[in-house]
Amino acid sequence: MWLALMMVFLAQGAQKARSASGKEEITPRRASLGVLQSSEQIPGDVPTTPHVPGQENRVKEQLDPQAQAVLDKIAASVTLNPTTAAEARKAYLSLLQFAGAPEDIFKVEDRQIPGPAGRITIRVYTPRAANDLPVLVYFHGGGFTTGDLNTHDTLLRALANRTG
């Protein structure tokens, strides 16, 4: 869940607008907490309220009070639009408090493997019910600017426990 909450802050939405010539254009729009940006993508038979350009459909009062408290705490602790790598890292690290405590796991081992520019530290998580297969390989998708081996520990322990 914490990853989904983090994405609320990092994701950029888009809105359709008509230019003066009447041509439809797509422009970026920042997602905000407690606001339904669009109901167009809700699948299935879920009743939806049409989005009216220029108006927000407020759903804040419909949230569970505990969920709203978490969202309010996140909003108060995070720079919503970081402009430097240092600000992005600080924002990312502040979200980790919502990940909860790392799960117990049978074994965690840091190893060194050769990389193109020298040795790379990897972490191997072994769940209690470990067999030779399956193996899950998780590659961090960044330049270690905002996250690192330790920032993903809680997530990877949970993945290992559920896939072992």
mmCIF file of C-alpha atoms in Angstrom:
data_model
loop_
_atom_site.group_PDB
_atom_site.id
_atom_site.type_symbol
_atom_site.label_atom_id
_atom_site.label_comp_id
_atom_site.label_asym_id
_atom_site.label_seq_id
_atom_site.Cartn_x
_atom_site.Cartn_y
_atom_site.Cartn_z
ATOM 1 C CA MET A 1 0.000 0.000 0.000
ATOM 2 C CA TRP A 2 2.797 2.447 0.791
ATOM 3 C CA LEU A 3 4.060 2.180 -2.758
ATOM 4 C CA ALA A 4 0.629 3.067 -4.092
ATOM 5 C CA LEU A 5 0.437 6.018 -1.730
ATOM 6 C CA MET A 6 3.865 7.163 -2.822
ATOM 7 C CA MET A 7 2.763 7.057 -6.431
ATOM 8 C CA VAL A 8 -0.039 9.522 -5.613
ATOM 9 C CA PHE A 9 2.659 12.110 -5.060
ATOM 10 C CA LEU A 10 4.982 11.161 -7.867
ATOM 11 C CA ALA A 11 2.484 10.442 -10.636
ATOM 12 C CA GLN A 12 1.497 13.109 -13.084
ATOM 13 C CA GLY A 13 -1.997 13.108 -14.498
ATOM 14 C CA ALA A 14 -3.158 14.602 -17.777
ATOM 15 C CA GLN A 15 -6.239 16.537 -18.692
ATOM 16 C CA LYS A 16 -7.849 17.202 -22.028
ATOM 17 C CA ALA A 17 -8.501 20.807 -22.952
ATOM 18 C CA ARG A 18 -9.623 22.592 -26.074
ATOM 19 C CA SER A 19 -7.394 25.289 -27.512
ATOM 20 C CA ALA A 20 -8.779 28.508 -28.975
ATOM 21 C CA SER A 21 -8.891 26.793 -32.374
ATOM 22 C CA GLY A 22 -11.075 24.027 -30.938
ATOM 23 C CA LYS A 23 -8.337 21.394 -31.204
ATOM 24 C CA GLU A 24 -8.208 18.940 -28.293
ATOM 25 C CA GLU A 25 -4.868 19.061 -26.472
ATOM 26 C CA ILE A 26 -3.505 17.051 -23.561
ATOM 27 C CA THR A 27 -1.764 18.978 -20.810
ATOM 28 C CA PRO A 28 -0.114 17.700 -17.614
ATOM 29 C CA ARG A 29 -2.097 17.974 -14.411
ATOM 30 C CA ARG A 30 -0.819 17.211 -10.924
ATOM 31 C CA ALA A 31 -2.756 14.602 -8.997
ATOM 32 C CA SER A 32 -3.895 15.818 -5.588
ATOM 33 C CA LEU A 33 -5.003 13.966 -2.488
ATOM 34 C CA GLY A 34 -8.691 13.534 -1.847
ATOM 35 C CA VAL A 35 -9.670 14.654 -5.325
ATOM 36 C CA LEU A 36 -11.101 12.439 -8.028
ATOM 37 C CA GLN A 37 -9.376 13.687 -11.165
ATOM 38 C CA SER A 38 -11.408 11.611 -13.590
ATOM 39 C CA SER A 39 -13.852 8.756 -13.392
ATOM 40 C CA GLU A 40 -13.398 7.746 -17.026
ATOM 41 C CA GLN A 41 -10.945 4.921 -16.292
ATOM 42 C CA ILE A 42 -12.939 3.109 -13.605
ATOM 43 C CA PRO A 43 -13.630 -0.365 -15.045
ATOM 44 C CA GLY A 44 -16.770 -2.444 -14.874
ATOM 45 C CA ASP A 45 -20.185 -1.498 -13.618
ATOM 46 C CA VAL A 46 -18.937 0.949 -11.010
ATOM 47 C CA PRO A 47 -21.224 3.997 -10.972
ATOM 48 C CA THR A 48 -19.275 7.056 -12.049
ATOM 49 C CA THR A 49 -19.777 10.775 -11.916
ATOM 50 C CA PRO A 50 -18.725 12.560 -15.094
ATOM 51 C CA HIS A 51 -15.755 14.868 -14.804
ATOM 52 C CA VAL A 52 -16.615 18.490 -15.517
ATOM 53 C CA PRO A 53 -13.577 20.425 -16.837
ATOM 54 C CA GLY A 54 -12.547 23.079 -14.355
ATOM 55 C CA GLN A 55 -14.294 21.366 -11.442
ATOM 56 C CA GLU A 56 -12.984 18.760 -9.062
ATOM 57 C CA ASN A 57 -15.182 15.945 -7.799
ATOM 58 C CA ARG A 58 -14.513 15.925 -4.072
ATOM 59 C CA VAL A 59 -14.361 12.479 -2.483
ATOM 60 C CA LYS A 60 -12.446 13.444 0.639
ATOM 61 C CA GLU A 61 -15.524 13.235 2.855
ATOM 62 C CA GLN A 62 -16.129 9.675 1.605
ATOM 63 C CA LEU A 63 -12.749 8.354 2.749
ATOM 64 C CA ASP A 64 -12.423 6.249 5.848
ATOM 65 C CA PRO A 65 -11.148 8.565 8.619
ATOM 66 C CA GLN A 66 -8.041 6.407 9.160
ATOM 67 C CA ALA A 67 -7.213 6.494 5.435
ATOM 68 C CA GLN A 68 -7.717 10.265 5.416
ATOM 69 C CA ALA A 69 -5.400 10.618 8.424
ATOM 70 C CA VAL A 70 -2.661 8.709 6.574
ATOM 71 C CA LEU A 71 -3.102 10.838 3.448
ATOM 72 C CA ASP A 72 -3.040 14.042 5.509
ATOM 73 C CA LYS A 73 0.144 12.906 7.271
ATOM 74 C CA ILE A 74 1.795 12.105 3.943
ATOM 75 C CA ALA A 75 0.767 15.438 2.445
ATOM 76 C CA ALA A 76 2.213 17.281 5.438
ATOM 77 C CA SER A 77 5.524 15.424 5.322
ATOM 78 C CA VAL A 78 6.361 15.395 1.617
ATOM 79 C CA THR A 79 7.535 17.974 -0.887
ATOM 80 C CA LEU A 80 4.949 17.369 -3.602
ATOM 81 C CA ASN A 81 7.017 18.792 -6.431
ATOM 82 C CA PRO A 82 10.726 18.237 -5.717
ATOM 83 C CA THR A 83 13.037 20.151 -8.044
ATOM 84 C CA THR A 84 16.416 18.740 -7.026
ATOM 85 C CA ALA A 85 17.739 15.237 -6.499
ATOM 86 C CA ALA A 86 18.234 16.022 -2.798
ATOM 87 C CA GLU A 87 14.592 17.129 -2.434
ATOM 88 C CA ALA A 88 13.379 14.052 -4.332
ATOM 89 C CA ARG A 89 15.411 11.762 -2.062
ATOM 90 C CA LYS A 90 14.138 13.515 1.072
ATOM 91 C CA ALA A 91 10.534 13.201 -0.150
ATOM 92 C CA TYR A 92 11.027 9.534 -1.013
ATOM 93 C CA LEU A 93 12.669 8.716 2.314
ATOM 94 C CA SER A 94 9.880 10.469 4.230
ATOM 95 C CA LEU A 95 7.366 8.131 2.583
ATOM 96 C CA LEU A 96 9.184 5.042 3.877
ATOM 97 C CA GLN A 97 7.758 5.642 7.357
ATOM 98 C CA PHE A 98 4.435 4.451 5.931
ATOM 99 C CA ALA A 99 5.889 1.141 4.726
ATOM 100 C CA GLY A 100 5.711 -0.358 8.185
ATOM 101 C CA ALA A 101 8.247 -2.584 9.859
ATOM 102 C CA PRO A 102 10.218 -5.000 7.672
ATOM 103 C CA GLU A 103 8.869 -8.554 7.750
ATOM 104 C CA ASP A 104 10.897 -11.325 9.319
ATOM 105 C CA ILE A 105 12.567 -13.455 6.697
ATOM 106 C CA PHE A 106 14.707 -16.580 6.968
ATOM 107 C CA LYS A 107 17.929 -15.066 5.627
ATOM 108 C CA VAL A 108 19.200 -11.786 4.157
ATOM 109 C CA GLU A 109 22.658 -11.791 2.619
ATOM 110 C CA ASP A 110 24.564 -8.984 0.897
ATOM 111 C CA ARG A 111 26.917 -10.123 -1.852
ATOM 112 C CA GLN A 112 29.273 -8.462 -4.313
ATOM 113 C CA ILE A 113 29.115 -9.216 -8.034
ATOM 114 C CA PRO A 114 31.173 -7.791 -10.894
ATOM 115 C CA GLY A 115 29.653 -4.845 -12.754
ATOM 116 C CA PRO A 116 30.729 -2.734 -15.731
ATOM 117 C CA ALA A 117 32.277 -0.059 -13.491
ATOM 118 C CA GLY A 118 33.357 -2.249 -10.574
ATOM 119 C CA ARG A 119 31.743 -4.389 -7.916
ATOM 120 C CA ILE A 120 27.992 -4.071 -7.275
ATOM 121 C CA THR A 121 26.324 -4.930 -3.983
ATOM 122 C CA ILE A 122 23.272 -7.154 -4.327
ATOM 123 C CA ARG A 123 20.992 -8.457 -1.621
ATOM 124 C CA VAL A 124 19.652 -12.013 -1.571
ATOM 125 C CA TYR A 125 16.446 -12.659 0.389
ATOM 126 C CA THR A 126 15.710 -16.271 1.304
ATOM 127 C CA PRO A 127 12.204 -16.977 2.636
ATOM 128 C CA ARG A 128 11.533 -19.768 5.140
ATOM 129 C CA ALA A 129 9.930 -22.054 2.549
ATOM 130 C CA ALA A 130 12.776 -21.610 0.090
ATOM 131 C CA ASN A 131 13.291 -24.130 -2.682
ATOM 132 C CA ASP A 132 15.647 -23.862 -5.617
ATOM 133 C CA LEU A 133 12.808 -22.395 -7.683
ATOM 134 C CA PRO A 134 11.205 -19.980 -8.266
ATOM 135 C CA VAL A 135 13.642 -17.102 -8.237
ATOM 136 C CA LEU A 136 12.496 -13.499 -8.271
ATOM 137 C CA VAL A 137 14.965 -10.891 -9.512
ATOM 138 C CA TYR A 138 14.186 -7.260 -8.703
ATOM 139 C CA PHE A 139 16.145 -4.554 -10.485
ATOM 140 C CA HIS A 140 15.918 -1.088 -8.960
ATOM 141 C CA GLY A 141 14.782 1.186 -11.757
ATOM 142 C CA GLY A 142 16.834 4.276 -11.119
ATOM 143 C CA GLY A 143 20.278 5.701 -10.794
ATOM 144 C CA PHE A 144 20.269 5.321 -7.005
ATOM 145 C CA THR A 145 19.387 9.006 -6.784
ATOM 146 C CA THR A 146 16.315 8.721 -4.583
ATOM 147 C CA GLY A 147 16.357 5.075 -3.493
ATOM 148 C CA ASP A 148 19.010 2.497 -2.729
ATOM 149 C CA LEU A 149 19.441 -1.062 -1.522
ATOM 150 C CA ASN A 150 18.122 -0.235 1.951
ATOM 151 C CA THR A 151 15.127 1.867 0.888
ATOM 152 C CA HIS A 152 13.627 -1.155 -0.864
ATOM 153 C CA ASP A 153 14.288 -3.653 1.944
ATOM 154 C CA THR A 154 10.718 -3.720 3.341
ATOM 155 C CA LEU A 155 9.187 -4.204 -0.110
ATOM 156 C CA LEU A 156 11.644 -6.931 -1.105
ATOM 157 C CA ARG A 157 11.208 -8.881 2.133
ATOM 158 C CA ALA A 158 7.450 -8.906 1.501
ATOM 159 C CA LEU A 159 7.926 -10.000 -2.127
ATOM 160 C CA ALA A 160 10.311 -12.787 -1.115
ATOM 161 C CA ASN A 161 7.979 -14.065 1.603
ATOM 162 C CA ARG A 162 5.032 -14.180 -0.786
ATOM 163 C CA THR A 163 6.821 -15.756 -3.731
ATOM 164 C CA GLY A 164 8.960 -18.321 -1.916
#
